[in-house]
PDB file of C-alpha atoms in Angstrom:
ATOM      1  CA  UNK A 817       0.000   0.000   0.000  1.00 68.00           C
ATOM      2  CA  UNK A 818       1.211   3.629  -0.373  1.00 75.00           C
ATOM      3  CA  UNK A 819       1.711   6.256   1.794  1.00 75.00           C
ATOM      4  CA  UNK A 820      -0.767   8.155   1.216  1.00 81.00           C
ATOM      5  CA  UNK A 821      -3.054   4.970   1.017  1.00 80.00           C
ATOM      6  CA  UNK A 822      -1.897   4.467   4.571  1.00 75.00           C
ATOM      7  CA  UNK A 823      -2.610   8.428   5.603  1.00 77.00           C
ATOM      8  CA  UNK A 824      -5.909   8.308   4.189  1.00 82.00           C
ATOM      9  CA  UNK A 825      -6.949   4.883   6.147  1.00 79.00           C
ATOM     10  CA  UNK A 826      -5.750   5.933   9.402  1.00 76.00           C
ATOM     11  CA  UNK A 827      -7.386   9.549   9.172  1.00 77.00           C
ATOM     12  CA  UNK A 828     -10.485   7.684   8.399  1.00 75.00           C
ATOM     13  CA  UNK A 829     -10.882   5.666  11.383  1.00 71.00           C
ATOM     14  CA  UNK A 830     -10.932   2.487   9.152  1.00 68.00           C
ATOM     15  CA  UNK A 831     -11.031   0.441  12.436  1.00 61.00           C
ATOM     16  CA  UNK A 832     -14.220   1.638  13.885  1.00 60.00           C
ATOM     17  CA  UNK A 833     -16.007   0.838  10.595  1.00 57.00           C
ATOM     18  CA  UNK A 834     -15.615  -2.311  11.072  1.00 60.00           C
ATOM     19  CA  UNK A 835     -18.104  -2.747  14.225  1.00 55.00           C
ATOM     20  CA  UNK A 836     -21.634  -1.912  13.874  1.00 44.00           C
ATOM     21  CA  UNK A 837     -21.393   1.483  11.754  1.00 41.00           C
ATOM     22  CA  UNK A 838     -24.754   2.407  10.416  1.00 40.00           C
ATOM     23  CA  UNK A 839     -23.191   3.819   7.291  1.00 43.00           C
ATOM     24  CA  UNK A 840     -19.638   4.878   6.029  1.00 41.00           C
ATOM     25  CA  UNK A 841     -20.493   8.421   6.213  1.00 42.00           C
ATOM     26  CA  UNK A 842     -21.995   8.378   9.647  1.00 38.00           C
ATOM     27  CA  UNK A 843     -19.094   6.841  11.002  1.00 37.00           C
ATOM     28  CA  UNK A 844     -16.555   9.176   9.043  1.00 37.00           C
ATOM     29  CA  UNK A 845     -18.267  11.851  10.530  1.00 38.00           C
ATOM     30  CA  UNK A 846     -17.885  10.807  13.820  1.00 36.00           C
ATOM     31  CA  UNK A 847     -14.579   8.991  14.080  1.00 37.00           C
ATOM     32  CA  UNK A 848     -11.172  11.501  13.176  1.00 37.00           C
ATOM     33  CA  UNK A 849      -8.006   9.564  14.045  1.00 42.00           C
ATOM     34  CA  UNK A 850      -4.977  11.429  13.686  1.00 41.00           C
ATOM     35  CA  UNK A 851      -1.563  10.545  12.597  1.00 45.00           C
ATOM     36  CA  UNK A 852       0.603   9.012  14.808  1.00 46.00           C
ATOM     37  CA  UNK A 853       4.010  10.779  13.680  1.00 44.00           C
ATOM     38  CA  UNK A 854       4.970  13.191  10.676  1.00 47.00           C
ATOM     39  CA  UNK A 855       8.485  12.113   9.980  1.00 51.00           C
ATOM     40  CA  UNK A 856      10.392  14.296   7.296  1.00 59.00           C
ATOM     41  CA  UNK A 857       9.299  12.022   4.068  1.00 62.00           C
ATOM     42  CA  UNK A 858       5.814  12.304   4.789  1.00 70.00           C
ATOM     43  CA  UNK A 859       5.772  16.196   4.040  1.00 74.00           C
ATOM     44  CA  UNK A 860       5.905  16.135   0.616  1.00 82.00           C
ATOM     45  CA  UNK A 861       2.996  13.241   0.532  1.00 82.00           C
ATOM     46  CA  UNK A 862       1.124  15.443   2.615  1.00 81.00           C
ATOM     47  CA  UNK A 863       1.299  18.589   0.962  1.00 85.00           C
ATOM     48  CA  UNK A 864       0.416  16.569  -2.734  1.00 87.00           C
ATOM     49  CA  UNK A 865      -2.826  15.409  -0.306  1.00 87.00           C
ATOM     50  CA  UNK A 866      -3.809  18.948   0.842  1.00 88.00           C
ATOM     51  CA  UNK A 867      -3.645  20.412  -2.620  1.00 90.00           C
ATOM     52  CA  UNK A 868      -5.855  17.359  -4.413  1.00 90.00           C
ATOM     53  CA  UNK A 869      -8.128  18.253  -1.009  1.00 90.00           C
ATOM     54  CA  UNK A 870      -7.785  14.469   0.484  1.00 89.00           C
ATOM     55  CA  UNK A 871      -7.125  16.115   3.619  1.00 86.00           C
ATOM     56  CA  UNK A 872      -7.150  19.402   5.218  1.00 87.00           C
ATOM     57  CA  UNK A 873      -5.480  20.671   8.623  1.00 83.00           C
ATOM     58  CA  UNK A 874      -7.259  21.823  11.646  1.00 79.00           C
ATOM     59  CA  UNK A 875      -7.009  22.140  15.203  1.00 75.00           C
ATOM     60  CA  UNK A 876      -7.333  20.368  17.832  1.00 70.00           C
ATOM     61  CA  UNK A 877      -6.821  21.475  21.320  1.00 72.00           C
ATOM     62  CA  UNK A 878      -4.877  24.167  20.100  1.00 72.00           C
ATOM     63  CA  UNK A 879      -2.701  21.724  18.170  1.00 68.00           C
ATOM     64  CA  UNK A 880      -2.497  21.327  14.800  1.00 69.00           C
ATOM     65  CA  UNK A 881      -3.854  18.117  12.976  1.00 75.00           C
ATOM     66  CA  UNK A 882      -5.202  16.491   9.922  1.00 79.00           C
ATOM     67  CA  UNK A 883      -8.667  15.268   9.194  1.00 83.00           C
ATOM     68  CA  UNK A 884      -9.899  13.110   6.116  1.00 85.00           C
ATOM     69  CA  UNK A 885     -12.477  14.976   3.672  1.00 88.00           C
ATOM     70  CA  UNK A 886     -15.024  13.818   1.806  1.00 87.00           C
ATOM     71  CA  UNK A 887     -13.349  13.583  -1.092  1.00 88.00           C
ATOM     72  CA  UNK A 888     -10.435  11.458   0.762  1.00 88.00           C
ATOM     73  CA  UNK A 889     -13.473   8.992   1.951  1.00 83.00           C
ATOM     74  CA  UNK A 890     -14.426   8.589  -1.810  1.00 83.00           C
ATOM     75  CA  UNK A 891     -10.838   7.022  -1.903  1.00 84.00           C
ATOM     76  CA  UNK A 892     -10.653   4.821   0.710  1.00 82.00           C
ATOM     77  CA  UNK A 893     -13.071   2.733  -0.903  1.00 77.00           C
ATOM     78  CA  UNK A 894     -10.786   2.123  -3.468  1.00 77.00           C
ATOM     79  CA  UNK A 895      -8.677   0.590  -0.647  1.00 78.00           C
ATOM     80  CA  UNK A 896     -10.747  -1.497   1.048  1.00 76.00           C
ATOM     81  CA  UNK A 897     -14.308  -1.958  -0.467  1.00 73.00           C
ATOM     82  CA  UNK A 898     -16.419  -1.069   2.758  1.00 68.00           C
ATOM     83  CA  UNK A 899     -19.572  -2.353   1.211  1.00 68.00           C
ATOM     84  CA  UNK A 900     -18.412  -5.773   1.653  1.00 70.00           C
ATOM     85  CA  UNK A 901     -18.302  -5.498   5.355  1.00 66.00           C
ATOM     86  CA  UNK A 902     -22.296  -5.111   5.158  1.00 64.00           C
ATOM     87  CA  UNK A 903     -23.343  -7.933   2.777  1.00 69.00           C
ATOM     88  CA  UNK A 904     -24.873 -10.483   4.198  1.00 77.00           C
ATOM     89  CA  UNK A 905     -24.087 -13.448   1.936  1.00 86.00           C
ATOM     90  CA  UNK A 906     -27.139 -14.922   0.315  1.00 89.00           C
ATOM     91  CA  UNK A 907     -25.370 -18.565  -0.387  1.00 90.00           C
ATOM     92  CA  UNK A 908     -25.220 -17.875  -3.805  1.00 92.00           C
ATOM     93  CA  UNK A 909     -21.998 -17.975  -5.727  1.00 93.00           C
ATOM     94  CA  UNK A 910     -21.224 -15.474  -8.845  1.00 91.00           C
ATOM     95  CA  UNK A 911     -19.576 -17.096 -11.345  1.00 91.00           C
ATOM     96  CA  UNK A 912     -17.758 -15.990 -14.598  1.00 90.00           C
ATOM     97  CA  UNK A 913     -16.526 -18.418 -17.037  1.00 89.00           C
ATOM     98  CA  UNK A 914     -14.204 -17.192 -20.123  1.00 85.00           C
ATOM     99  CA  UNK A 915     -12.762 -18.867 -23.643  1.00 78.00           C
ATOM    100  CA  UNK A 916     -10.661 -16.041 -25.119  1.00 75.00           C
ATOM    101  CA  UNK A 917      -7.922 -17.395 -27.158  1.00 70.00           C
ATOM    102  CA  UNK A 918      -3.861 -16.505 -26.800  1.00 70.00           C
ATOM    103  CA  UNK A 919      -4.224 -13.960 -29.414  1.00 72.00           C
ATOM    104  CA  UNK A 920      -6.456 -12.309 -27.710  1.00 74.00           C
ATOM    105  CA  UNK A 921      -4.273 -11.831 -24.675  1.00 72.00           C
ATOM    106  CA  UNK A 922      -4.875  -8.147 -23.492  1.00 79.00           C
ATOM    107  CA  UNK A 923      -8.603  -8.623 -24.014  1.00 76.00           C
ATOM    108  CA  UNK A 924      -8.291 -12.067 -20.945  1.00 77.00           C
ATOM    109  CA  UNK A 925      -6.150  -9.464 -18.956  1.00 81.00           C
ATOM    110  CA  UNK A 926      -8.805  -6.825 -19.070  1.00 80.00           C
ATOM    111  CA  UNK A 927     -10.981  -9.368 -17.982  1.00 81.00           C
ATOM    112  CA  UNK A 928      -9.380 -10.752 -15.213  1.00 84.00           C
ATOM    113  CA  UNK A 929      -8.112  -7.073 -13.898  1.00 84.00           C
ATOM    114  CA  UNK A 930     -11.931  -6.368 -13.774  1.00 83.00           C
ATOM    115  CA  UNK A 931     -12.600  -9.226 -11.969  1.00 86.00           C
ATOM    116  CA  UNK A 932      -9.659  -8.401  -9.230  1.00 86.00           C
ATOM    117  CA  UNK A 933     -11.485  -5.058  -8.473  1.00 81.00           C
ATOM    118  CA  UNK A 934     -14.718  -6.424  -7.632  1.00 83.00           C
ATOM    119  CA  UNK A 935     -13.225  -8.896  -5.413  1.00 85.00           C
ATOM    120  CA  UNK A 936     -13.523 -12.319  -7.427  1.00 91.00           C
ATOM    121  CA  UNK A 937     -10.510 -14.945  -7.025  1.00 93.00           C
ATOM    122  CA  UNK A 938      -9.389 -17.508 -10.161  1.00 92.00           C
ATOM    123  CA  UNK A 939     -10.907 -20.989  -8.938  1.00 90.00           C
ATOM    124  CA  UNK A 940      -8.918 -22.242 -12.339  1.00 85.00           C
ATOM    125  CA  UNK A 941      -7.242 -20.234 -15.498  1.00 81.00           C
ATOM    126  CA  UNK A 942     -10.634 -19.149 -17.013  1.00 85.00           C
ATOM    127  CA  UNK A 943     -12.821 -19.205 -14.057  1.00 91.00           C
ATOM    128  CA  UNK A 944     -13.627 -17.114 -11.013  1.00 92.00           C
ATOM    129  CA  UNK A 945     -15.781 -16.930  -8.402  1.00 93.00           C
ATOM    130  CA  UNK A 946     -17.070 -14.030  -5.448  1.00 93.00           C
ATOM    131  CA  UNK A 947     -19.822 -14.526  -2.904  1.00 93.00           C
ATOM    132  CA  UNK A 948     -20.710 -11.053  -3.290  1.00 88.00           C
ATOM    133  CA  UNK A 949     -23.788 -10.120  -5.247  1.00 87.00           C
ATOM    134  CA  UNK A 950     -22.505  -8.108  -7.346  1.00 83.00           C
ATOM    135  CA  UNK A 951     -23.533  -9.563 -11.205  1.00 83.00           C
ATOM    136  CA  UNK A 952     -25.300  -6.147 -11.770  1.00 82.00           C
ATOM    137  CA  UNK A 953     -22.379  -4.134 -11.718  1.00 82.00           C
ATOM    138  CA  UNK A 954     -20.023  -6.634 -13.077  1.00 82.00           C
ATOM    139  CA  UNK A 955     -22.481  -7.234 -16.224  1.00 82.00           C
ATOM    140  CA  UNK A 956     -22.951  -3.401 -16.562  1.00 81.00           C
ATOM    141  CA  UNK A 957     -18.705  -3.309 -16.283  1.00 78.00           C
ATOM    142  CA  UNK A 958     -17.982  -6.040 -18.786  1.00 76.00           C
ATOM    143  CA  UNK A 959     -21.278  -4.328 -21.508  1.00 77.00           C
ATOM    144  CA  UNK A 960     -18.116  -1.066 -21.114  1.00 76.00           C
ATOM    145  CA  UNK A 961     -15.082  -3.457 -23.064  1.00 73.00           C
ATOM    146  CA  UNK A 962     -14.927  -5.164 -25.806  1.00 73.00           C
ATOM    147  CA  UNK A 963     -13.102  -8.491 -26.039  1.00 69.00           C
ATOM    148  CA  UNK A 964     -12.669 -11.041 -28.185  1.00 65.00           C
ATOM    149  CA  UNK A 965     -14.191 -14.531 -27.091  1.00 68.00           C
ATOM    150  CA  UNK A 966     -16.991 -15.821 -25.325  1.00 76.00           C
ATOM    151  CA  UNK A 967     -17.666 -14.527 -21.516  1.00 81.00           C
ATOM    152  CA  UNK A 968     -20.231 -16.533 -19.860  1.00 83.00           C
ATOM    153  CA  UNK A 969     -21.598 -14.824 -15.973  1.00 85.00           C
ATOM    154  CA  UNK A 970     -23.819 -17.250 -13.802  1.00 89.00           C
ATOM    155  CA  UNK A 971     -24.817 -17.543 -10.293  1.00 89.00           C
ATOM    156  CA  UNK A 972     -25.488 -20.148  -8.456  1.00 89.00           C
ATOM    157  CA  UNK A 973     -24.919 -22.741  -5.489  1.00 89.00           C
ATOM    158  CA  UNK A 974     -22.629 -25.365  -4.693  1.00 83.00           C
ATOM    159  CA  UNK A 975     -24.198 -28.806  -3.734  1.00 77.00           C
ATOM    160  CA  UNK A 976     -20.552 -30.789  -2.494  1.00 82.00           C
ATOM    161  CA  UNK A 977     -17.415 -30.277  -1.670  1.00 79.00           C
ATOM    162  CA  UNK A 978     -15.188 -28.784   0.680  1.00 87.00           C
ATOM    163  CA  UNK A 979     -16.461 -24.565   0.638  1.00 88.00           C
ATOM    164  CA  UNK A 980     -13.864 -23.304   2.680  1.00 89.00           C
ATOM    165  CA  UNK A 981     -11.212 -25.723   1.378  1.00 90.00           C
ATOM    166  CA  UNK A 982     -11.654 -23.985  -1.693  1.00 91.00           C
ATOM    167  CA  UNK A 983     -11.536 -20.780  -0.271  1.00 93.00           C
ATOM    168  CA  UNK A 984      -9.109 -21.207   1.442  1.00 93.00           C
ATOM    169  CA  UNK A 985      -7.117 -22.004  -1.621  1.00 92.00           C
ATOM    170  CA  UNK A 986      -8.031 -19.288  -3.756  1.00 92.00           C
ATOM    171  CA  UNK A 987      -7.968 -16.795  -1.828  1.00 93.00           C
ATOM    172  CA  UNK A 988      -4.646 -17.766  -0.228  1.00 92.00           C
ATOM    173  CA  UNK A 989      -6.156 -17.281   3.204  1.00 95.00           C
ATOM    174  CA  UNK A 990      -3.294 -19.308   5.263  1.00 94.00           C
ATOM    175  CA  UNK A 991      -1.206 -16.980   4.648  1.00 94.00           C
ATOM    176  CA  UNK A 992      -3.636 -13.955   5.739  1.00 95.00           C
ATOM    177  CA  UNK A 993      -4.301 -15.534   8.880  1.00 96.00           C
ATOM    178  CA  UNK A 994      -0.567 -16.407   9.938  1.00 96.00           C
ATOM    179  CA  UNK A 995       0.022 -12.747   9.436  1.00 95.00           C
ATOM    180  CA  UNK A 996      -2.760 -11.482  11.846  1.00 96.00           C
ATOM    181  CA  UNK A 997      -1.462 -14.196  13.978  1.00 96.00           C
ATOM    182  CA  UNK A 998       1.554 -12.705  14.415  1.00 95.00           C
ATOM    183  CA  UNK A 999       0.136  -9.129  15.179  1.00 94.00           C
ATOM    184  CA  UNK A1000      -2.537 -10.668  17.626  1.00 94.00           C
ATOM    185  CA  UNK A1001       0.536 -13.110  19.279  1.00 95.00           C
ATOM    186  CA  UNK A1002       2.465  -9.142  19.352  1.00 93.00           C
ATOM    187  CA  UNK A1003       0.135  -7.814  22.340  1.00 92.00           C
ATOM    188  CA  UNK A1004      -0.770 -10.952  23.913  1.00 89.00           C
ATOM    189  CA  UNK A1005       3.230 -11.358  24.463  1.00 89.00           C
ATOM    190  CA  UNK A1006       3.095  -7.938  25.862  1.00 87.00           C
ATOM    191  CA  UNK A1007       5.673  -6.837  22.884  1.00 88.00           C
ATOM    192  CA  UNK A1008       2.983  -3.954  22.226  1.00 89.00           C
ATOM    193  CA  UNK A1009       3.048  -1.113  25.214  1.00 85.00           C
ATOM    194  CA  UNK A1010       4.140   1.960  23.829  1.00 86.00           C
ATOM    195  CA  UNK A1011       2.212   4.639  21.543  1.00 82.00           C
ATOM    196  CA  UNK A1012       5.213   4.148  18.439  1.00 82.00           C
ATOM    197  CA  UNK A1013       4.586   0.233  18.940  1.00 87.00           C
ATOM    198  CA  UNK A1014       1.050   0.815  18.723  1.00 86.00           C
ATOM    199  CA  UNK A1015       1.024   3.075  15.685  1.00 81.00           C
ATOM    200  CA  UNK A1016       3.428   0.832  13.881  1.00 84.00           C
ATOM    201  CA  UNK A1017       0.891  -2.164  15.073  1.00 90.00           C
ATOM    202  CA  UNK A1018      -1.521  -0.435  13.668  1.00 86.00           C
ATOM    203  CA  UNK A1019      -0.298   0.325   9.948  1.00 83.00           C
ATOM    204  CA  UNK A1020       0.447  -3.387   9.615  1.00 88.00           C
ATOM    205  CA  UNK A1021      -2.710  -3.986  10.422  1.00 89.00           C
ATOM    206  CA  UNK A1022      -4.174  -1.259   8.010  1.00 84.00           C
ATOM    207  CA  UNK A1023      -1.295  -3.562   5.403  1.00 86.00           C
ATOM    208  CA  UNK A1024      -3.461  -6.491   6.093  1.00 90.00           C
ATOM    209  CA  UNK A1025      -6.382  -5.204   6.112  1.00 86.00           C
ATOM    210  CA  UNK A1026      -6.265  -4.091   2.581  1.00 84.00           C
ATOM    211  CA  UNK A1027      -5.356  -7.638   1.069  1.00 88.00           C
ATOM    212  CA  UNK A1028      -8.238  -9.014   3.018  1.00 90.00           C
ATOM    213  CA  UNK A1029     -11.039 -10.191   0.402  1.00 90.00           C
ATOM    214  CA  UNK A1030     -13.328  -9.273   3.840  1.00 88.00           C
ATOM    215  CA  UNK A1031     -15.276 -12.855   2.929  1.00 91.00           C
ATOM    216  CA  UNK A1032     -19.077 -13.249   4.816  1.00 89.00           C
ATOM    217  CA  UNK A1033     -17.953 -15.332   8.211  1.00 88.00           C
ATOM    218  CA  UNK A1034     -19.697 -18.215   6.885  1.00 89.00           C
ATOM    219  CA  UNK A1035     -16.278 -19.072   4.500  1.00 91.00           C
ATOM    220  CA  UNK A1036     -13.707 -17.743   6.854  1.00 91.00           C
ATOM    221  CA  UNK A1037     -12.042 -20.514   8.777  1.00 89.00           C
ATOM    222  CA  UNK A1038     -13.323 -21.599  12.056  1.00 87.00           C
ATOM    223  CA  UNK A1039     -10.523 -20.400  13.590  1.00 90.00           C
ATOM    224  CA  UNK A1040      -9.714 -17.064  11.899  1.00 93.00           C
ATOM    225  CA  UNK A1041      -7.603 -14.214  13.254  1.00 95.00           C
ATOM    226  CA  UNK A1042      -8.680 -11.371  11.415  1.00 92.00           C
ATOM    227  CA  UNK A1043     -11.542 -11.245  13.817  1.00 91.00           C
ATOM    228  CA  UNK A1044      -8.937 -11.606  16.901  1.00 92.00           C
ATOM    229  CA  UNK A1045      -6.865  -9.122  15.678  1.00 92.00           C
ATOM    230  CA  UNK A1046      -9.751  -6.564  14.887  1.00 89.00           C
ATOM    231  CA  UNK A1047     -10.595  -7.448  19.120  1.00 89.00           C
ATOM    232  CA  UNK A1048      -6.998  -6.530  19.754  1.00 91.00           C
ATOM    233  CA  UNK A1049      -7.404  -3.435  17.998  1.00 87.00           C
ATOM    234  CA  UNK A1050     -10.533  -2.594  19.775  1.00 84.00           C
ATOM    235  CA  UNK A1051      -9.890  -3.481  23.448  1.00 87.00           C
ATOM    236  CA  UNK A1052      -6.058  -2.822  23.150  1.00 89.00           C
ATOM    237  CA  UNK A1053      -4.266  -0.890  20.709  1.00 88.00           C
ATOM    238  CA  UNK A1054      -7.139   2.240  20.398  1.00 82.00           C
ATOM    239  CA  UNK A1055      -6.466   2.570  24.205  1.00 84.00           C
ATOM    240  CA  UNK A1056      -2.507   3.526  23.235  1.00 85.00           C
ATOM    241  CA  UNK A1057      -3.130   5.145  20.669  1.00 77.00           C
ATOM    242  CA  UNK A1058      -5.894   7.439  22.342  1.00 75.00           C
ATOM    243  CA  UNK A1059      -4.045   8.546  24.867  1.00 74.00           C
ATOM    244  CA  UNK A1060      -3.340  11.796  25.717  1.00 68.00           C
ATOM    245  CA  UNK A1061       0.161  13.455  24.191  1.00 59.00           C
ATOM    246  CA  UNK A1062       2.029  13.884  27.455  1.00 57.00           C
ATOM    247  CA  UNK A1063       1.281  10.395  27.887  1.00 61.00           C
ATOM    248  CA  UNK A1064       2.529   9.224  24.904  1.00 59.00           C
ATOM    249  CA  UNK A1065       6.536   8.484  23.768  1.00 56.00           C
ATOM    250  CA  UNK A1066       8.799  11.756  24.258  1.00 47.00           C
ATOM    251  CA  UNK A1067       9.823  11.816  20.481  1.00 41.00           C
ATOM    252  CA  UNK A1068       6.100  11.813  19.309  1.00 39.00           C
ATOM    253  CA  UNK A1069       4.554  13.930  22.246  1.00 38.00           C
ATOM    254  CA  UNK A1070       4.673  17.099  20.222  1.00 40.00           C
ATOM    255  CA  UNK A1071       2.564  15.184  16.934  1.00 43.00           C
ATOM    256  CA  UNK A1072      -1.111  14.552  16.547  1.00 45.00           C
TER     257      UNK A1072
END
């Protein structure tokens, strides 16, 4: 993720959308985090941000901070699709099915980056699947290119087999889960007490948070720690990171 994809998360209290926000806007409005420290490289990020109007400064307490704006929000969905986190899955599966010969390359590789941004995975070369119901927009995306071949979109249900096997597999999930492992094992051992641990903590976990397909709980594995991690967050690492500046680390007490 980028800098500035980082900048825009945090200011947007990503985490606190992911409990029981009625909408993205009502929580945006309520939730402002501020940036945990402002070393020399971010300047020039930040400036770039505050002329395209991502952010804007303001005060707080006298001090001066920066706060997400509604154009910035329109971003962070490009991020991390927030819309996911409110679908309840319907058991239906979407799936698209394509024969579009070697020749016809770039016309496959429009297809497939397509499929990517609306969250589908490659169960094999020319098929892909998403539990989101989404065959509206992604009929209304492929009607926008032309490509050479045969693109067939269904949905349906799977009557055997092992679900989350398979999504576990294409989605690469072990590997997303030993990573929030990790940061969940981090404050359990006690490894997280400071507010520069914390905020470090906290933009892996923004890292992670943006490869997560965000899947409907019914796929995840039983034992998942995404949803431990997003605890840990809640109960633990928002109490550092809220804490008042004189309370925080010496180096960062003068920041936001």
């Amino acid at each position: 993720m980028t800098t500035k994809g980082y900048i825009l998360l945090f200011l947007a209290g990503i985490h606190d959308l992911l409990e029981n926000a009625p909408t993205p806007s009502d929580t945006y409005r309520a939730v402002y985090g501020y940036a945990p420290y402002k070393p020399k490289n971010l300047y020039p990020v930040i400036s770039r941000m505050l002329s395209d109007k991502q952010i804007e400064k303001t005060e707080r307490n006298g001090v001066a901070c920066f706060r997400i704006t509604n154009r910035g929000l329109k971003d962070v969905e490009e991020i991390i699709p927030l819309e996911r986190l409110r679908l309840k899955w319907d058991g239906y599966w979407r799936m698209v099915i394509f024969d579009i010969e070697e020749k016809w390359k770039k016309d496959r590789d429009r297809i497939r980056s397509v499929l990517k941004d609306l969250g589908f995975a490659m169960l094999q070369e020319s098929s892909w699947i998403t539990p989101f119901p989404i065959e509206n927009e992604l009929i209304s995306h492929l009607s926008k290119i032309r490509v050479s071949g045969e693109v067939l979109v269904t949905k349906t249900k799977i009557l055997s087999g092992d679900i989350r096997a398979i999504v576990n597999r294409v989605w690469k999930l072990d590997e997303l889960d030993d990573n929030y492992r990790e940061l969940t094992e981090e404050v359990e051992d006690r490894k997280v007490n400071t507010y520069s641990q914390a905020a470090r903590w906290d933009l892996r976990f923004l890292d992670l948070l943006a490869e997560d397909p965000l899947l409907p709980v019914q796929l995840l594995p039983r034992r998942w720690y995404g949803a431990a991690a997003k605890q840990v967050y809640n109960t633990k690492i928002r109490v550092i990171l809220n804490r008042p500046a004189d309370k925080r680390d010496k180096r960062l007490s003068k920041d936001c």
